[in-house]
Structures are given as C-alpha cells and as structure tokens.
XYZ file of C-alpha atoms in Angstrom:
627
model
C 75.117 1.108 18.785
C 77.545 2.905 19.995
C 77.627 4.691 23.523
C 78.275 8.044 20.736
C 75.449 7.481 19.702
C 73.282 6.794 22.423
C 74.301 10.691 24.427
C 73.087 12.268 21.444
C 70.513 14.496 22.025
C 67.272 13.442 21.484
C 66.152 17.433 20.426
C 68.809 17.512 17.884
C 67.047 14.861 15.847
C 63.431 14.888 16.644
C 61.428 16.425 14.000
C 60.289 19.230 15.050
C 57.039 20.378 12.744
C 55.834 24.093 11.942
C 52.611 24.708 12.693
C 51.723 25.681 8.733
C 52.407 22.237 7.329
C 49.462 20.553 6.830
C 47.893 22.231 10.223
C 44.882 22.747 8.392
C 43.839 20.535 5.677
C 44.753 17.005 7.653
C 43.437 18.418 10.881
C 39.685 18.243 9.307
C 40.035 15.392 8.303
C 41.383 14.100 10.707
C 37.368 15.174 12.845
C 36.153 13.849 9.614
C 37.613 10.310 10.873
C 35.886 10.847 14.058
C 32.551 12.119 12.844
C 32.433 9.634 10.175
C 33.991 6.097 11.961
C 30.843 5.818 14.536
C 28.235 6.150 11.731
C 26.805 2.754 10.430
C 24.519 3.394 7.234
C 23.807 1.502 4.087
C 24.725 3.991 2.544
C 28.410 4.086 0.507
C 30.794 5.031 2.502
C 32.845 7.813 1.814
C 36.487 7.598 1.761
C 38.755 10.281 3.718
C 42.345 10.359 3.301
C 44.369 8.540 4.615
C 47.748 6.668 4.580
C 47.799 2.836 4.783
C 51.318 0.972 6.003
C 51.586 -2.379 4.376
C 54.243 -4.783 5.261
C 54.850 -8.604 5.360
C 55.502 -9.941 9.362
C 58.673 -8.640 11.253
C 58.990 -6.304 8.348
C 59.824 -3.100 10.634
C 56.040 -1.615 10.657
C 55.347 -0.760 14.166
C 59.226 0.861 14.737
C 58.634 3.513 11.239
C 55.092 3.954 13.540
C 57.146 4.456 17.027
C 59.661 6.458 15.264
C 57.431 8.797 13.857
C 55.482 8.731 17.230
C 58.647 9.139 19.064
C 57.169 6.884 21.394
C 57.147 2.706 22.649
C 53.260 2.447 22.159
C 52.897 -0.883 20.258
C 52.911 -4.276 21.092
C 55.639 -6.283 20.694
C 56.857 -9.811 20.387
C 58.431 -12.809 18.062
C 54.566 -13.886 16.125
C 52.741 -11.748 14.850
C 51.620 -8.489 16.751
C 49.270 -6.708 14.793
C 45.704 -8.389 14.829
C 43.547 -5.931 13.744
C 43.297 -2.505 11.868
C 44.896 0.799 14.153
C 43.622 3.914 13.071
C 46.528 6.280 14.061
C 45.607 9.745 13.912
C 48.480 12.291 14.797
C 47.587 15.996 15.747
C 50.067 18.820 15.923
C 50.000 20.221 18.784
C 52.028 23.336 20.302
C 53.260 23.474 23.733
C 52.590 25.675 25.963
C 53.931 27.314 29.266
C 52.516 26.375 32.616
C 51.169 22.478 30.729
C 51.586 19.411 33.024
C 51.473 16.897 30.084
C 52.162 17.536 26.750
C 51.706 14.593 25.183
C 48.122 12.136 25.479
C 46.566 9.246 23.530
C 42.754 8.500 23.513
C 40.750 5.664 22.522
C 38.014 6.024 20.338
C 35.898 2.980 22.208
C 37.248 5.214 25.623
C 35.843 8.646 24.680
C 37.205 11.300 26.912
C 39.520 9.023 28.712
C 42.825 10.571 28.213
C 46.143 8.453 28.605
C 49.781 9.991 29.670
C 51.661 7.119 30.319
C 51.737 5.606 26.524
C 52.781 1.662 28.379
C 49.456 2.021 29.286
C 48.195 2.771 26.380
C 50.310 -0.292 24.654
C 48.265 -2.443 27.201
C 44.880 -1.298 26.036
C 45.835 -1.677 22.347
C 46.352 -5.981 23.007
C 43.642 -5.925 25.425
C 41.455 -4.752 23.057
C 42.603 -7.134 20.450
C 41.985 -9.700 22.243
C 38.676 -9.049 23.206
C 37.913 -8.194 19.251
C 40.252 -11.390 18.112
C 41.298 -13.694 20.806
C 43.991 -14.566 22.896
C 45.501 -17.230 20.286
C 46.588 -15.172 17.533
C 42.872 -14.160 15.748
C 42.914 -12.031 13.377
C 39.626 -9.051 12.922
C 39.047 -6.176 10.867
C 37.423 -4.307 13.393
C 38.947 -1.395 14.079
C 40.516 0.522 17.060
C 40.679 3.958 16.509
C 43.990 6.093 18.654
C 44.653 9.453 18.394
C 47.601 10.905 19.492
C 48.570 14.568 20.649
C 51.799 15.421 20.953
C 54.305 18.472 19.872
C 56.705 16.454 18.280
C 53.997 14.789 15.390
C 52.957 16.084 12.152
C 49.354 15.993 11.537
C 48.510 12.635 9.383
C 46.541 9.535 9.607
C 47.787 6.169 9.686
C 46.404 2.789 9.893
C 48.550 0.484 10.655
C 46.761 -2.891 9.125
C 48.458 -6.588 10.254
C 51.353 -8.491 8.446
C 50.955 -10.470 5.656
C 51.904 -14.305 6.992
C 52.300 -16.923 5.046
C 51.973 -19.736 7.531
C 48.915 -20.318 10.255
C 49.575 -20.052 13.666
C 47.102 -20.919 16.724
C 43.679 -19.869 15.919
C 44.147 -18.803 13.193
C 42.331 -20.000 10.006
C 43.503 -22.066 7.464
C 43.205 -19.061 4.510
C 44.986 -16.693 7.134
C 47.151 -15.169 4.607
C 43.900 -15.505 1.474
C 41.859 -13.241 4.896
C 44.908 -10.657 5.299
C 45.762 -9.599 1.769
C 41.832 -9.615 1.041
C 41.573 -6.918 4.163
C 44.891 -5.304 2.979
C 43.040 -4.958 -0.841
C 40.130 -3.483 1.407
C 42.381 -0.922 2.135
C 45.065 0.183 -0.353
C 42.169 -0.090 -3.217
C 40.432 3.186 -2.501
C 41.866 5.820 -4.445
C 42.219 8.361 -1.367
C 44.298 6.501 -0.054
C 48.315 6.728 -0.092
C 50.426 3.133 0.363
C 53.126 2.998 2.882
C 55.139 -0.093 1.429
C 57.560 -1.264 4.030
C 60.055 -3.937 3.238
C 63.219 -4.530 4.774
C 66.267 -4.843 3.407
C 67.771 -7.857 4.470
C 65.242 -9.447 1.948
C 65.467 -9.386 -1.454
C 63.206 -6.198 -2.177
C 62.442 -7.027 -5.928
C 59.911 -10.156 -4.535
C 58.501 -7.815 -1.515
C 54.790 -8.779 -0.676
C 53.981 -4.934 0.432
C 55.457 -3.986 -2.965
C 53.869 -6.602 -5.317
C 50.365 -6.156 -3.615
C 51.128 -2.060 -4.246
C 51.490 -2.505 -7.619
C 47.818 -4.446 -7.497
C 46.341 -1.460 -6.214
C 48.394 1.256 -7.624
C 49.531 -0.116 -10.912
C 50.869 3.147 -12.160
C 52.910 3.515 -8.796
C 51.083 7.515 -8.167
C 49.696 6.358 -4.281
C 52.433 4.707 -3.303
C 55.447 5.585 -0.720
C 58.556 3.420 -0.776
C 60.130 2.553 2.843
C 63.256 0.050 2.884
C 64.572 -0.348 6.606
C 66.774 -2.346 8.314
C 69.607 -1.035 5.878
C 71.605 -1.223 8.654
C 71.981 -5.378 9.079
C 72.239 -5.586 5.402
C 75.344 -7.569 3.691
C 78.671 -6.085 3.878
C 79.545 -4.476 0.000
C 75.787 -4.390 -0.388
C 73.284 -1.252 -0.337
C 70.355 -0.381 -1.521
C 70.881 3.107 -3.463
C 69.090 1.344 -6.629
C 65.865 0.700 -5.274
C 66.206 4.316 -3.022
C 66.904 5.990 -6.275
C 64.074 4.319 -8.102
C 65.760 2.375 -10.928
C 64.660 -1.019 -9.531
C 61.000 -0.521 -8.915
C 59.819 2.802 -10.097
C 57.886 5.047 -7.434
C 55.895 8.224 -8.432
C 56.473 9.564 -4.759
C 59.554 7.853 -4.941
C 61.580 5.448 -1.401
C 62.873 6.805 2.298
C 65.695 4.297 3.660
C 65.037 4.295 7.360
C 67.353 2.339 10.317
C 65.293 0.032 12.993
C 65.667 -0.447 16.725
C 66.487 -3.416 16.939
C 64.821 -6.138 19.161
C 68.423 -6.310 21.472
C 67.733 -2.852 21.455
C 64.443 -2.825 22.283
C 64.953 -6.004 24.693
C 67.150 -3.571 26.857
C 64.838 -0.225 26.659
C 66.383 2.276 24.732
C 64.290 5.374 24.196
C 63.497 6.378 20.006
C 65.258 9.071 20.229
C 68.764 6.997 20.718
C 67.734 5.534 17.687
C 66.996 8.181 15.744
C 70.286 9.825 17.118
C 72.074 6.072 15.602
C 70.378 6.123 12.735
C 71.650 10.419 11.940
C 74.815 8.902 12.249
C 74.718 5.694 10.185
C 73.855 7.609 7.144
C 76.096 10.569 7.920
C 79.750 8.292 8.384
C 77.882 5.999 5.087
C 79.570 6.125 1.651
C 76.850 5.563 0.098
C 74.110 6.923 1.681
C 75.856 10.276 2.917
C 74.695 11.142 -0.362
C 71.234 9.931 -0.148
C 69.860 12.888 2.117
C 67.099 13.789 1.100
C 66.027 10.208 1.001
C 66.963 8.822 4.033
C 66.173 8.808 7.742
C 62.937 8.908 9.528
C 62.428 13.009 9.642
C 62.637 12.721 6.363
C 59.918 10.368 6.160
C 57.860 12.277 8.005
C 58.258 15.117 6.609
C 57.835 13.918 2.996
C 54.167 11.654 4.089
C 53.104 15.509 6.135
C 53.273 16.622 2.319
C 51.915 14.514 0.385
C 49.597 13.747 1.978
C 48.612 17.654 2.563
C 48.746 17.655 -1.461
C 46.867 14.794 -2.000
C 43.663 15.917 0.457
C 44.206 19.395 -1.772
C 43.649 17.435 -5.032
C 41.216 15.010 -3.252
C 39.287 17.695 -1.364
C 36.827 19.596 -4.260
C 35.285 15.720 -5.122
C 35.185 15.174 -1.475
C 33.190 18.265 -0.660
C 30.723 17.216 -3.483
C 30.240 13.652 -2.405
C 29.926 15.262 1.557
C 27.315 17.829 0.572
C 25.571 14.968 -1.809
C 24.552 13.218 0.955
C 24.491 15.720 3.024
C 20.953 16.508 1.204
C 20.043 13.151 0.975
C 20.242 12.875 4.420
C 18.201 15.610 5.321
C 15.257 14.583 2.851
C 15.061 11.588 5.197
C 15.009 13.557 8.142
C 12.244 15.354 7.464
C 10.277 12.656 5.779
C 11.234 11.283 9.793
C 8.535 14.435 11.327
C 9.168 15.728 14.146
C 9.942 13.978 17.344
C 7.366 12.365 19.688
C 7.287 12.747 23.550
C 3.799 12.352 24.718
C 2.050 8.478 24.624
C -1.050 11.026 23.195
C 0.882 12.096 19.963
C 2.018 8.227 19.646
C -1.161 7.230 19.158
C -2.221 9.484 17.352
C 0.203 9.271 14.979
C 0.037 5.511 15.498
C -3.694 5.126 14.314
C -2.600 7.718 10.849
C -0.012 5.453 10.642
C -2.995 2.263 10.185
C -6.016 4.360 8.810
C -3.422 4.868 5.782
C -1.874 1.284 5.409
C -5.407 0.048 5.548
C -6.732 2.562 2.836
C -3.345 1.551 1.063
C -3.957 -1.734 0.987
C -8.044 -1.557 -0.045
C -6.875 0.682 -2.958
C -4.674 -2.534 -3.961
C -7.633 -4.600 -3.628
C -9.499 -2.049 -5.647
C -7.320 -1.268 -8.329
C -7.299 2.851 -7.156
C -3.475 2.654 -6.161
C -1.907 6.062 -8.054
C 1.547 3.857 -7.762
C -0.104 1.008 -11.236
C 1.940 -1.327 -12.707
C 2.165 -1.556 -16.026
C 4.561 -4.347 -16.685
C 2.497 -7.213 -14.618
C -0.775 -7.656 -12.967
C -0.720 -7.403 -9.208
C -2.926 -6.407 -6.339
C -6.724 -7.132 -7.195
C -6.621 -7.349 -10.528
C -4.027 -10.726 -9.998
C -6.762 -12.242 -7.389
C -9.584 -11.595 -9.836
C -7.439 -13.578 -12.515
C -5.984 -16.649 -10.287
C -10.139 -16.768 -9.776
C -11.408 -16.754 -13.308
C -7.858 -17.883 -15.263
C -6.092 -19.830 -13.607
C -8.306 -21.964 -11.604
C -11.327 -22.010 -13.756
C -8.791 -23.802 -16.951
C -7.546 -25.910 -14.228
C -11.109 -27.109 -13.016
C -11.897 -27.608 -16.926
C -8.242 -29.304 -17.405
C -9.275 -32.370 -15.251
C -10.803 -35.288 -16.960
C -14.044 -36.597 -14.936
C -12.424 -40.523 -16.352
C -8.997 -39.676 -15.955
C -7.640 -43.145 -14.194
C -10.786 -44.545 -15.139
C -10.624 -47.827 -17.564
C -12.812 -50.164 -18.715
C -11.023 -53.300 -16.183
C -11.477 -51.117 -12.823
C -15.091 -50.579 -13.888
C -15.702 -54.120 -14.588
C -13.701 -55.025 -11.720
C -15.779 -52.694 -9.775
C -19.417 -53.951 -10.621
C -17.861 -57.501 -10.258
C -16.795 -57.030 -6.512
C -20.381 -54.792 -5.129
C -22.243 -58.060 -6.694
C -20.086 -60.626 -4.389
C -20.436 -64.517 -3.708
C -23.572 -64.088 -6.222
C -23.858 -63.509 -9.998
C -26.337 -60.305 -10.393
C -28.805 -59.823 -12.853
C -28.968 -56.411 -12.315
C -25.640 -53.230 -12.263
C -25.775 -52.505 -8.503
C -25.550 -48.904 -7.683
C -22.628 -49.256 -5.328
C -19.329 -49.542 -7.681
C -21.669 -46.172 -9.268
C -21.231 -44.324 -6.415
C -17.728 -45.493 -4.670
C -15.718 -44.432 -8.549
C -18.310 -41.852 -8.774
C -16.674 -40.346 -4.795
C -13.451 -40.658 -5.620
C -13.362 -38.350 -9.236
C -15.393 -35.891 -7.765
C -12.600 -35.910 -4.586
C -10.173 -35.151 -7.406
C -11.166 -31.397 -7.018
C -9.864 -30.318 -3.996
C -6.370 -29.967 -4.878
C -6.889 -27.548 -7.759
C -9.307 -25.605 -5.261
C -6.458 -25.928 -2.404
C -4.079 -24.728 -4.500
C -6.100 -21.188 -6.015
C -6.165 -21.149 -2.561
C -2.734 -20.949 -1.988
C -2.121 -18.559 -4.936
C -4.514 -16.205 -3.856
C -3.362 -15.970 0.150
C 1.048 -15.406 -1.396
C -0.753 -12.858 -3.426
C -2.209 -10.888 -0.367
C 0.670 -11.234 1.747
C 2.897 -9.152 -1.539
C 0.657 -7.008 -1.326
C 0.767 -6.405 2.032
C 4.087 -5.548 2.001
C 3.923 -3.211 -1.690
C 1.620 -1.271 0.389
C 3.977 1.823 0.916
C 3.317 4.521 3.938
C 5.766 6.798 3.795
C 5.348 7.638 7.587
C 6.622 4.112 8.617
C 9.474 4.799 6.751
C 10.010 6.473 9.452
C 9.667 3.594 12.321
C 11.747 0.812 10.571
C 10.287 -1.532 14.053
C 6.968 -0.826 13.309
C 7.189 -1.962 10.052
C 8.455 -4.926 10.671
C 6.269 -6.118 13.427
C 3.038 -4.492 11.015
C 3.971 -7.593 8.424
C 4.168 -10.198 11.012
C 0.367 -9.036 12.356
C -0.250 -8.815 8.935
C 0.700 -11.854 7.386
C -0.341 -14.116 10.940
C -3.647 -12.859 10.169
C -3.786 -14.114 6.581
C -2.858 -17.313 7.794
C -4.953 -17.601 10.139
C -7.474 -16.715 7.805
C -6.714 -19.277 4.842
C -7.081 -22.147 7.557
C -11.257 -22.031 7.424
C -11.354 -21.306 4.174
C -9.437 -24.248 3.565
C -12.083 -26.278 5.617
C -14.877 -24.766 3.553
C -13.711 -26.204 0.449
C -12.914 -29.279 1.957
C -16.452 -29.771 3.266
C -18.185 -28.578 -0.161
C -16.457 -31.273 -1.710
C -17.810 -33.687 1.124
C -20.756 -32.564 0.687
C -20.759 -32.937 -3.247
C -19.347 -36.294 -2.690
C -22.063 -37.336 -0.047
C -24.909 -36.913 -1.899
C -25.292 -37.959 -5.941
C -27.754 -36.172 -6.974
C -29.349 -38.427 -9.813
C -32.385 -35.882 -9.906
C -30.743 -33.062 -11.700
C -32.528 -32.772 -15.250
C -28.870 -32.623 -16.800
C -28.517 -36.118 -15.442
C -27.973 -38.888 -17.837
C -30.850 -41.816 -16.680
C -30.353 -45.726 -17.513
C -32.788 -45.255 -21.070
C -30.652 -41.726 -22.177
C -27.559 -43.607 -21.356
C -28.546 -47.008 -23.588
C -29.398 -44.539 -26.329
C -26.799 -43.147 -26.978
C -24.640 -46.111 -26.330
C -26.931 -47.680 -28.982
C -25.655 -44.495 -31.126
C -22.028 -46.011 -30.923
C -23.103 -49.640 -31.623
C -24.248 -48.559 -35.267
C -21.264 -46.337 -35.551
C -18.608 -49.285 -34.548
C -20.882 -51.837 -36.361
C -18.423 -52.797 -38.991
C -15.541 -52.595 -36.760
C -13.724 -56.063 -35.843
C -11.491 -56.865 -33.214
C -8.693 -59.209 -33.458
C -10.351 -62.304 -33.269
C -12.342 -61.723 -35.816
C -15.481 -60.824 -34.340
C -17.770 -58.174 -33.470
C -16.552 -55.587 -30.857
C -18.707 -55.232 -27.795
C -17.499 -52.843 -25.823
C -19.109 -50.007 -25.626
C -16.882 -47.221 -25.649
C -19.654 -44.646 -23.975
C -17.902 -42.793 -21.558
C -15.622 -41.062 -24.647
C -18.616 -39.642 -26.797
C -20.323 -38.521 -23.124
C -17.068 -36.693 -22.767
C -17.305 -34.692 -26.248
C -21.529 -34.611 -25.596
C -21.363 -33.248 -22.358
C -19.091 -30.687 -20.513
C -19.487 -30.368 -17.151
C -19.751 -33.989 -16.150
C -18.339 -36.992 -14.977
C -19.874 -39.512 -16.991
C -19.516 -43.274 -16.046
C -20.078 -45.726 -18.610
C -20.731 -49.885 -17.361
C -19.912 -51.905 -19.941
C -21.520 -55.188 -18.251
C -20.040 -57.798 -20.882
C -19.452 -60.172 -18.265
C -22.057 -60.473 -16.817
C -23.601 -63.332 -19.114
C -20.638 -65.180 -18.327
C -21.947 -67.454 -15.328
C -20.388 -69.923 -13.603
C -20.214 -73.995 -14.980
C -23.918 -75.491 -14.642
C -25.642 -72.215 -14.747
C -28.700 -70.778 -17.062
C -26.273 -68.599 -19.295
C -24.039 -71.604 -19.493
C -27.101 -74.434 -20.892
C -28.089 -71.965 -23.649
C -24.929 -71.746 -24.885
C -24.600 -75.652 -24.933
C -27.854 -75.823 -26.653
C -26.682 -73.618 -29.846
C -26.956 -75.561 -32.905
C -25.967 -74.989 -36.151
C -25.753 -70.524 -35.662
C -28.921 -71.332 -34.042
C -30.438 -71.288 -30.323
C -33.744 -71.605 -29.027
C -35.817 -68.707 -27.048
C -38.546 -69.268 -23.955
C -40.903 -69.955 -26.134
C -38.931 -72.609 -27.838
C -38.314 -71.019 -31.480
C -34.672 -70.637 -32.751
C -33.435 -67.554 -33.732
C -29.905 -66.823 -36.257
C -27.409 -66.302 -33.665
C -26.497 -62.924 -34.920
C -29.298 -61.314 -34.574
C -29.642 -62.498 -31.053
C -26.160 -60.702 -30.282
C -27.743 -57.282 -31.662
C -31.093 -58.213 -28.624
C -29.227 -59.105 -26.163
C -26.685 -55.967 -26.809
C -29.584 -53.520 -25.440
C -29.754 -55.378 -22.328
C -26.316 -55.742 -21.717
C -24.898 -52.109 -21.530
C -25.899 -50.189 -18.989
C -24.602 -46.157 -17.927
C -23.873 -44.297 -15.012
C -23.502 -40.739 -15.211
C -23.527 -37.567 -12.385
C -24.563 -33.945 -13.450
C -22.706 -31.188 -13.194
C -20.424 -29.245 -10.730
C -22.830 -27.816 -8.456
C -21.967 -23.557 -9.495
C -21.067 -23.098 -5.444
C -18.237 -25.509 -6.307
C -16.604 -23.506 -9.508
C-alpha cells in the first residue's frame, strides 16, 4: 500500500452507523441469544436470525470480520486459526462525553469481565480454543460467544465458522473435511440463518467451496450473500466484474467485493483504518470497480449486512414470536407441575412420604387391574402375570413329554447295569427310580423360566407407574427405580430356591402309594392288551414281535403321569451253560419239556412266558403344589 493511503484519516472511511438502522430489532435478537445460549433442553432449539461466515481456509474470513469491527482481535497464523465456532454479537453504543472507554468485549464464559484491550481478547479466544480443542490443531463444535460494544459497529450477529480444509494436520482426524462440512451445514441449513459466503478472487470462483456449500443449503440463493476478497491481487488484465454483477452464479442478495490486508500488513501491525483507506482508494481508481461503488468496499458490506439482517428479522419475527410463546406455555405448565420450592427438612419429608405412598398405590393398582390408564392393545400388570402363570407356564408343563429322550434301549441298559454281574430274576427298583428322577428334574427349567417372566413383568410395572410428583424429582425417580429393581432381584433368589426345593422333594420321594399310580398288575394288564392288539404284527425276521410299547399306550391314557415301561426281553437270555440255555438246547421238533416233564407246543409256551416277561413301572401324577 502507498504511504499516501496510510495517511488518510480513519474517520473518513470507517462506517458511521445510524442509531435507527437495526438498533431495536437486532439488539432484541442479541438479548435472546444471550438468554437462550446457556439453556440446555431436550426441546427443539429455537433458531434465531444470524449471519454465518463460510469460507475455505485462508479465504480472508477473519480479515472481513476484523474490518467489520474495526479492530484486530482474531487469532492469526498460517494453518487453521478458527477451530471453534465464534458467535460474534456486535452492539452499537453511541459515544458519550466523559466516557473513559468507548468500546470493549465480553465473553459469555467470563460473565461480568470486560476486555478493553483487544489483544487480550485475541489471547482469550486462543486460550479458550486450546482448552476445548487441544493444542495441536484439533477442532470442536462448542461455541465461543463474544459480545463487542462499540460506536463504530452496526448491530448484527455473526458466526465465524472453521475454514474448510482438505488435508488433516496435527491431531486432526482423517475425516476432518467431512467433520467441518457437517459443522457448517448444521448452521447454514437453518432457515433463519443468512449465509455470508467468502471466496478469494485469486482462485477459481466457479469452484468456490463456500458457494458450493451455500448452494446446497440455499438452492435458490435467497439467504446467501457473496463476498469476494483479495480483489487487489488478481492477475493483471482480469477482474471479478461478472461475479459482482451475479452473471456467473446468481444470488438474490448479490455480491460485495472487498480488499483485505496482506500478511505483510499484518506482520507490520498496520491498522484496520489504514487498510480501509487503501481499499477506498483502490476502488475509486480502478477502471472497472469505480463504476460498481455500491458493490465494493467494507462500508458497503457492513450496511448491506445490517439492512438484510434487519429485514430478515422483520420477516421471521411473527413465526419466531409464536414459537417462543408456545414454548413458554409448555415450560410454564411444566414448572407448575413441579410445585412450590421446598425449604425445610420437614416439608421435604412430607413430600417424599406422599410420593412413595402414591407410587405404592399405583403399583398395587396395576397389579389388581384398577389402574386408570388401562391399555386396550396388550396385556399388562396383573393380567400379564396371570397369563404367564395360567397359560404360558401350564402349556409349557403340558408340553413336557415324560418319555422324551428315553428309549427302550435306555431302559434295558439301566436294568442290566442295576443287575451287576448276576442274572436278575426280578426287575430291580433302582433303575426305575433313577430314570424317574431324571425325568422329573426336567421340570426345573420351565419353572425357573416362569419365574424370570414374572420378574421382568414386575420390573416393567415399576417403571411404568406414573406419579406426577415424581416428574419434579428426576434424581429421586432414578434412585427409586434402582431400589425397586434391587428389591425384586433379591426377592427372586428365595423364589428360585423354593422352586428348586419343590423339585428336589418330588425327586427324593416317589409316591408309589398314590391312588393313580399304576402298579405291576395294572401295568401287566395294559401290556397284555397291547400284545393282543399287535398279535398279528411280525418283525423283519418274520417272527412275532416281542417288544411291548407300553409307553405309548400309557402316555395316551394317563395324562399328567410319567410312565416308564421296562421291557425285560433279554432277562431270559442267560450265559452259556445257564438253565435257560439248557432249556433252549432241549427244544425238540417244536416242543419243549416243562418242569413236570410235559411237552408244550412252542407257540403256546411263548404266550405263557410273555406274561412274566413284561414288568412296567409308572409314576403317579405331579403334585398340585408343583403346578
């Protein structure tokens, strides 16, 4: 810049705002920003009118913001500088005689502290950024809120967003570009946000990242203002006239061209006023831009932003007011539901006792089916528990086949094992008891499953008990849920032990004296009936079948009984040299000798022997207590 430009008085170039331009509406929005900023709520956040500054890294965003304020206060550097969104609220305050300080800055995270030194503001922004995003180029979406009061600014709210970058550096993640783009899109997609798309003139404006993202969020260009920076360093013989006129990428709000301070100016601490003077001289002397005075210069940009923001606020104010009133009504009702504040310990104890009493009443009402909020879509509460016990559990027990996983071979092997090294003349009771106990033990799993179903339903009831007073104390509600769940869990342990004891009682003593128990005589009669029915059936070898499937018959005749049929087909098959073997050797011509020396036809002998060949044991019905 020439020395002549540096000598120009800053008062001639700085934008002197009018008190009436946006002085009421924008100030009101700034107050709403302060009120709503610290509020953390699960309700949808209200989008307030503001200007989001979007641009690629080193596009000149920071220079534009400093020129609007008229002060150096933003961090500078070669790499990424803006690593957290900076919400900048500019508030006009007329200078009054006798004021010691006419402009200052205030941070939201440091309430009550004013910064009159703008270099201290820069250091605080850098320190706060490092505290949240780290020291090695990390980024964060947590805002820094700064309010600057000055007689040299126009009322407006701007958000300086991190610059779009392509290559991660330092501690930045690999998807840093996608992360920053998402952060920017979260702001500019809001319909109450004005997009200030900053693009440098020394690059291809048609491929500007800022304009591309603005087009995605605002396809029609109704909310986008284009800012073309660094017009003074374009290639000789070229200009941005077509862009400023909106002939390349049209925008409804138009474009403004500005001239930024160079890095050399910043290193030599040349002030904003000097830069504004150089910018004015450049546009006045340029053969193309001198005819576009309404589209060039930082003062034009400040006035344009102020007017556009004011008009935008007027347009969205009715809807904004309606949404605020709606949320106020909702919050007021919620506040009334919380009741009056509790000061004394006695009052707190009374309220706590009242809440617990109502909670117990609501729990009992759901169990007894007396709840006022009765569902018509599904079973719940006591009805669900009744269904679990009377339908699910009973059907599960009825579905247990007492002879499942128990074959004739298993029975035969158990009898042979119980006989040991001797030939048994009678069937021992040991295998009977062993097999019956194994089948009874199968009732344990469905019984424990029923217990878990009931436990889950009780936990569900405890969490659906609606007590209005509990909404006032969310911490109490959480603690109450933990206590009830622990109580139910502790109660489930003795219940499970009782179920196990009941099964063990049934296993330890098999009641063969029960009236419905089938003894040997009755079992033999049933077996003989089965034999007569199968008299004409032969096996693969063509001989008469000698296996009695009493298990199938007893299953169909005696419900709720575990029936075991011991077929002792191999008892008569002894070792070589045994009496049975000798009798087989004495068979002659289809006849054998009995003990009295009389000979009996072989087929008659088979019928007579099968009566003593079959012995069936069965267990009586399951105890009613177990069901």
